[in-house]
Tab-separated table of C-alpha atoms in Angstrom:
chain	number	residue	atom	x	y	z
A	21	UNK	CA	87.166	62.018	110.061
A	22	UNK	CA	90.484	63.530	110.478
A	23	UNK	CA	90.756	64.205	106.682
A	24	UNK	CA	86.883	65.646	106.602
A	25	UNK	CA	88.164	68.297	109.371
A	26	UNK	CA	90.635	68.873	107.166
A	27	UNK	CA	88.787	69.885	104.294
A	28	UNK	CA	86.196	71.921	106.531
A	29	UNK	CA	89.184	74.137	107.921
A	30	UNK	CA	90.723	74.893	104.427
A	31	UNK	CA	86.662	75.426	103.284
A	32	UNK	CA	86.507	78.158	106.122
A	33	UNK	CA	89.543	79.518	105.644
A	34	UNK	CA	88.826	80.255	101.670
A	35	UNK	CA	85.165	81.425	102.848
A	36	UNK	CA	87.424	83.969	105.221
A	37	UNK	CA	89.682	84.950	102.677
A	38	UNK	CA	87.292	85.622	100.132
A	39	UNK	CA	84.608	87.608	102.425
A	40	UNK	CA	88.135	89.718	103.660
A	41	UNK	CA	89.211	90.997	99.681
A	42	UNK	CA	85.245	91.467	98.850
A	43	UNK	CA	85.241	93.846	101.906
A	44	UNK	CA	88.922	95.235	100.638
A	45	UNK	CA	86.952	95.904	97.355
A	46	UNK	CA	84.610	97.558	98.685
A	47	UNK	CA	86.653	99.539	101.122
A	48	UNK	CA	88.901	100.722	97.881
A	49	UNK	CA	86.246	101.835	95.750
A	50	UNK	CA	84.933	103.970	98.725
A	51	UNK	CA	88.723	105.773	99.456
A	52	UNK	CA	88.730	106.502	95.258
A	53	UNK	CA	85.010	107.383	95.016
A	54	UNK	CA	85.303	110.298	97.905
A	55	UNK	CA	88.605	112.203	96.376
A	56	UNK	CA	87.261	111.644	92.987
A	57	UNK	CA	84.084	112.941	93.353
A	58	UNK	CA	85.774	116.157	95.115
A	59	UNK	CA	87.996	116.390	92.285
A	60	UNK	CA	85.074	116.426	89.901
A	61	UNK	CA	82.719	118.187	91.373
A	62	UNK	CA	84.629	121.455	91.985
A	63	UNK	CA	85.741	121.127	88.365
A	64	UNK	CA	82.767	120.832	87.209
A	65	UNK	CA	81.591	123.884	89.030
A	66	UNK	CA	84.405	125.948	87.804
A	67	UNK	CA	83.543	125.074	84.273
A	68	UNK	CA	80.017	125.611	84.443
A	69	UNK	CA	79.854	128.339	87.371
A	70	UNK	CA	83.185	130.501	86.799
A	71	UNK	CA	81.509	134.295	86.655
A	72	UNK	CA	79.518	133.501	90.249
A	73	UNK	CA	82.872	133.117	91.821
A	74	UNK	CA	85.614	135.543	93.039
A	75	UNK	CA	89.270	135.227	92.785
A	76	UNK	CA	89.279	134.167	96.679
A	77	UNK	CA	86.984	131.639	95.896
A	78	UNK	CA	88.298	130.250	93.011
A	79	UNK	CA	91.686	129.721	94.082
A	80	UNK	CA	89.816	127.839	96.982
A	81	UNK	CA	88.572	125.820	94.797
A	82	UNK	CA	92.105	124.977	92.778
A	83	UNK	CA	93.293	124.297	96.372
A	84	UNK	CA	90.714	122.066	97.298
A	85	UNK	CA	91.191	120.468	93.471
A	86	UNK	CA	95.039	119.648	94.349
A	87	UNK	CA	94.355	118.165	97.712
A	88	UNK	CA	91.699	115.720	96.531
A	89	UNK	CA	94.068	114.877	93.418
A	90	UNK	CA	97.131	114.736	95.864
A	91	UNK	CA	94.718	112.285	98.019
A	92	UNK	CA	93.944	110.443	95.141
A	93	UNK	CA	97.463	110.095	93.552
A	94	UNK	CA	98.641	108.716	97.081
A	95	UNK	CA	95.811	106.248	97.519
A	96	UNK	CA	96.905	104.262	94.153
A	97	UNK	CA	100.336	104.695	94.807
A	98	UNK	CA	99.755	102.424	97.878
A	99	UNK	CA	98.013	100.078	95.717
A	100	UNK	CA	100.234	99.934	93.242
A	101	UNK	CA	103.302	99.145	95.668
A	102	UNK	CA	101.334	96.560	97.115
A	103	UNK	CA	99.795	95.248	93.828
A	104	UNK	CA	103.795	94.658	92.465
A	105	UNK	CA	104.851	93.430	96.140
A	106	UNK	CA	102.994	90.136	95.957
A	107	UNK	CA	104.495	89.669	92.969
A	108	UNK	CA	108.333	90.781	93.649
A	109	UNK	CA	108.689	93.615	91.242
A	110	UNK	CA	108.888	96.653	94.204
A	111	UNK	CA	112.139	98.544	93.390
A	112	UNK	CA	114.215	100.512	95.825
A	113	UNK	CA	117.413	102.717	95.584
A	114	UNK	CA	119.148	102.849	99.183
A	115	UNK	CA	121.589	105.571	99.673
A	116	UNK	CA	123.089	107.461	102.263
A	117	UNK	CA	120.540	110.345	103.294
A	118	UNK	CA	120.354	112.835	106.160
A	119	UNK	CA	116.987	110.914	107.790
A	120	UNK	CA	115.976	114.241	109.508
A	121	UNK	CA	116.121	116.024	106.576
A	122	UNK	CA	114.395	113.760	104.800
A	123	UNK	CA	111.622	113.379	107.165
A	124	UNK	CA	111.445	117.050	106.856
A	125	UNK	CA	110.701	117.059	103.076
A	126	UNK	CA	108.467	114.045	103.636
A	127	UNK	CA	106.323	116.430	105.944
A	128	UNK	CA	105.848	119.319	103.694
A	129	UNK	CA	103.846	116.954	101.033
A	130	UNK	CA	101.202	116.991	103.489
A	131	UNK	CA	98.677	119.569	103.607
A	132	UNK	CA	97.289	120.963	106.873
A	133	UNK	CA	100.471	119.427	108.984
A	134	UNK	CA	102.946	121.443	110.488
A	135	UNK	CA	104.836	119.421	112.749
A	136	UNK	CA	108.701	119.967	113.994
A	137	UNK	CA	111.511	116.694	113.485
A	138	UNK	CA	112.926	115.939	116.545
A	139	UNK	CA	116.478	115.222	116.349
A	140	UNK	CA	118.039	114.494	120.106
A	141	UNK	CA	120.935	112.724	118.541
A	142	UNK	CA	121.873	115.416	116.211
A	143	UNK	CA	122.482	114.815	112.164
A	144	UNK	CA	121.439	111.131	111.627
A	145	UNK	CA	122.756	109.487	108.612
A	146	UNK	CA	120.758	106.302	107.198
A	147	UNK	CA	120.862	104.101	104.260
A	148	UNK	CA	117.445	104.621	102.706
A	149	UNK	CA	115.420	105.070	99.397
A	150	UNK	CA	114.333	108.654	99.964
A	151	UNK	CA	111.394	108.314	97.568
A	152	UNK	CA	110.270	105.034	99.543
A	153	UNK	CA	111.168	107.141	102.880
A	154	UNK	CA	108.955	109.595	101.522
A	155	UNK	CA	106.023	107.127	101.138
A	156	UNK	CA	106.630	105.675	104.428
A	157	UNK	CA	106.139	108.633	106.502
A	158	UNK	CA	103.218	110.049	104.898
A	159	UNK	CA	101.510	106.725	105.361
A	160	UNK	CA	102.723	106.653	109.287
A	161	UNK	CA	102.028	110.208	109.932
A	162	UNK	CA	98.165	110.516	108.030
A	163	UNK	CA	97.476	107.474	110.037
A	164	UNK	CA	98.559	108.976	112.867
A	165	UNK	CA	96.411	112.261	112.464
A	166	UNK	CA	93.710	110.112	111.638
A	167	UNK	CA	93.266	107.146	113.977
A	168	UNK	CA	95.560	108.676	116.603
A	169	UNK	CA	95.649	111.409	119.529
A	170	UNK	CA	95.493	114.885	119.343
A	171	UNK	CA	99.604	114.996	119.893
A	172	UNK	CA	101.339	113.643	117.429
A	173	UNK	CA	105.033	113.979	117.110
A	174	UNK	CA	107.981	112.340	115.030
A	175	UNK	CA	110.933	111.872	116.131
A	176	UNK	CA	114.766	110.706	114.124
A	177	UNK	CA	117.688	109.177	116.277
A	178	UNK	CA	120.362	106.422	116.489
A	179	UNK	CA	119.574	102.968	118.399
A	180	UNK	CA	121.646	99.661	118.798
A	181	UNK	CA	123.785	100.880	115.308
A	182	UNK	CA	120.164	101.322	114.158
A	183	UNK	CA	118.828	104.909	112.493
A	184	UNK	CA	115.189	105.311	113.754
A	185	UNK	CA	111.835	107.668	112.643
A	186	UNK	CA	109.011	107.454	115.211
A	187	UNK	CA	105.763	108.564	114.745
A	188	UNK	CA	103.836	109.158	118.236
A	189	UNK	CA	100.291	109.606	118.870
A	190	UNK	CA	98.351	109.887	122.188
A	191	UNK	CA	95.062	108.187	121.020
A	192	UNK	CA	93.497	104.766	122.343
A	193	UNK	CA	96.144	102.117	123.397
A	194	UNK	CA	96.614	99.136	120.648
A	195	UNK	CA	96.445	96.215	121.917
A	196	UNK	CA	99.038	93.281	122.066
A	197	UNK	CA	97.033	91.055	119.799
A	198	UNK	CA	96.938	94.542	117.165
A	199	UNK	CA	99.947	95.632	117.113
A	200	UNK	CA	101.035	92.887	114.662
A	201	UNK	CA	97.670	92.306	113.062
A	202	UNK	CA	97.422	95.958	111.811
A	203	UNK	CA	100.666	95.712	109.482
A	204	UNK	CA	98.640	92.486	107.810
A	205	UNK	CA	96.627	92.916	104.357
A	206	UNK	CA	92.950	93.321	104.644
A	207	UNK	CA	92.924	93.079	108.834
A	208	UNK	CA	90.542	95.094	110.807
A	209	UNK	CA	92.089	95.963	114.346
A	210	UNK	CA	89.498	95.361	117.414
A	211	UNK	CA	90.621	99.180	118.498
A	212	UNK	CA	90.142	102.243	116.751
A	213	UNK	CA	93.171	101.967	114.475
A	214	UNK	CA	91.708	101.465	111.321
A	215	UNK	CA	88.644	103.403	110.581
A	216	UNK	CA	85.569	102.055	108.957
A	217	UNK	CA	85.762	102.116	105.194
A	218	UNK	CA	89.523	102.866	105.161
A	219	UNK	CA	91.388	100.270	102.800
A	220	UNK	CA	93.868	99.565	105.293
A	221	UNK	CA	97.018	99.461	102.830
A	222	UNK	CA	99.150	102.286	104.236
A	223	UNK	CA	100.514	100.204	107.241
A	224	UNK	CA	101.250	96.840	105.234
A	225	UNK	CA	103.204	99.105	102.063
A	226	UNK	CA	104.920	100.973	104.827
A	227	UNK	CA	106.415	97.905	106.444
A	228	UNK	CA	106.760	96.173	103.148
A	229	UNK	CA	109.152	99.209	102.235
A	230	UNK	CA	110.796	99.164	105.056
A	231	UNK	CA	111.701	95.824	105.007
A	232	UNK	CA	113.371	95.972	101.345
A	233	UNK	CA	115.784	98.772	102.759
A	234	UNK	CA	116.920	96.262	104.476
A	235	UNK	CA	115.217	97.728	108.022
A	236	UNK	CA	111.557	96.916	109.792
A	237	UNK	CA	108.655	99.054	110.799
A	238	UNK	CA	107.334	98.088	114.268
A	239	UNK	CA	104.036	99.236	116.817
A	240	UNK	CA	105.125	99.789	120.422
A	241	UNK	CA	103.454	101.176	123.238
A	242	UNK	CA	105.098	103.721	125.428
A	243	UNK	CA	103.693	105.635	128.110
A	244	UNK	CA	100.314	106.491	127.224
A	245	UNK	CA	101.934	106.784	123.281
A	246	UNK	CA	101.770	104.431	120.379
A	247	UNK	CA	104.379	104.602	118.516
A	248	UNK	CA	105.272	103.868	114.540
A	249	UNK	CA	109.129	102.779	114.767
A	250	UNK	CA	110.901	102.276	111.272
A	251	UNK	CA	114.191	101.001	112.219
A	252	UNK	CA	116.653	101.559	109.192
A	253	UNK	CA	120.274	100.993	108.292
A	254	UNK	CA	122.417	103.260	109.818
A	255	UNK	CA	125.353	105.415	107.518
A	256	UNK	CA	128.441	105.274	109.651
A	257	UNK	CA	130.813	108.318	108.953
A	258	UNK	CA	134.118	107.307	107.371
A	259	UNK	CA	137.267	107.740	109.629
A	260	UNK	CA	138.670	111.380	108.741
A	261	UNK	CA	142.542	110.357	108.127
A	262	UNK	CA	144.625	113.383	107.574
């Protein structure tokens, strides 16, 4: 009896598993199929349609054209990192970086976002793959402007020897029972975290990433924020020695 058990837990668990990637499937034809069709349809209409349009208009449309590809370009990035982390081949380059600064350049790939770096603790200096960085904020911040509050703010300072970047949003409180579940491969939260039809990668690469710089990306609530913690290796200065 013990052994038939067993067998029917491991049978449900595959059943699970299985019903979990064909809904990932799904879920990442749908985030290709939306930018993509963007992409192509306002190419197609400038190719077909250019003499209806005016200048104004058409650089619209090239606007429109690099935001969808942008989109895109992001979307398989994720999958790709996550893709060659199951099977070990992720590559980063650590060095020392000026966090806030690179937060800031992280910021400016996004369109439509124009959000300030708080710095309370002044120049921060982390080890960190800026490119990885990079990828890591994008992912925290878009999910924040998507799932999130209205407010959303980020945030770079020193804890316990630790350098930090915090992402903060006002929206619905995550749960206990979310807040580890969210960072896991084809989860659905029970809250509003993860929107219908989204593929749900950005969280799991993010943490992934962090975690082979040798730091951790954690979900905390605070107040009436949640907050996205990546919790890096501090750069300490070298002693000045005249």
């Amino acid at each position: 009896i013990a052994d038939i058990t067993e067998l029917r837990e491991v049978q449900l668990r595959l059943e699970e598993l299985i019903e979990s990637k064909d809904r990932f499937l799904a879920s990442v034809a749908h985030e290709l199929r939306t930018p993509l069709t963007a992409v192509v349809g306002f190419a197609q209409e400038l190719h077909d349609e250019l003499g209806l349009y005016g200048d104004e208009e058409k650089e619209e449309f090239r606007e429109l054209i690099a935001f969808h590809s942008s989109e895109l370009s992001h979307i398989i990035e994720d999958l790709l990192v996550w893709a060659r982390g199951d099977i070990g081949e992720v590559k980063v380059h650590p060095e020392v970086i000026d966090l806030g600064e690179g937060v800031r350049q992280s910021l400016t790939t996004l369109r439509g976002v124009d959000l300030d770096v708080r710095e309370p603790d002044g120049i921060v200096r982390a080890v960190a793959d800026p490119a990885r960085l990079r990828q890591i904020v994008r992912n925290l911040t878009t999910n924040a402007f998507r799932y999130g509050g209205e407010n959303v703010a980020v945030q770079v300072r020193r804890e316990n020897g630790h350098a930090l970047v915090e992402v903060r949003d006002n929206g619905p409180k995550i749960g206990k029972a979310d807040m580890g579940r969210i960072f896991e491969p084809y989860a659905r939260s029970d809250s509003a975290v993860v929107a219908p039809g989204s593929i749900g990668l950005g969280l799991t690469v993010s943490r992934s990433l962090a975690r082979l710089q040798g730091g951790d990306l954690v979900c905390v609530r605070e107040g009436s924020e949640n907050v996205f913690r990546v919790i890096l290796p501090v750069a300490h200065e070298p002693s000045l020695v005249e």
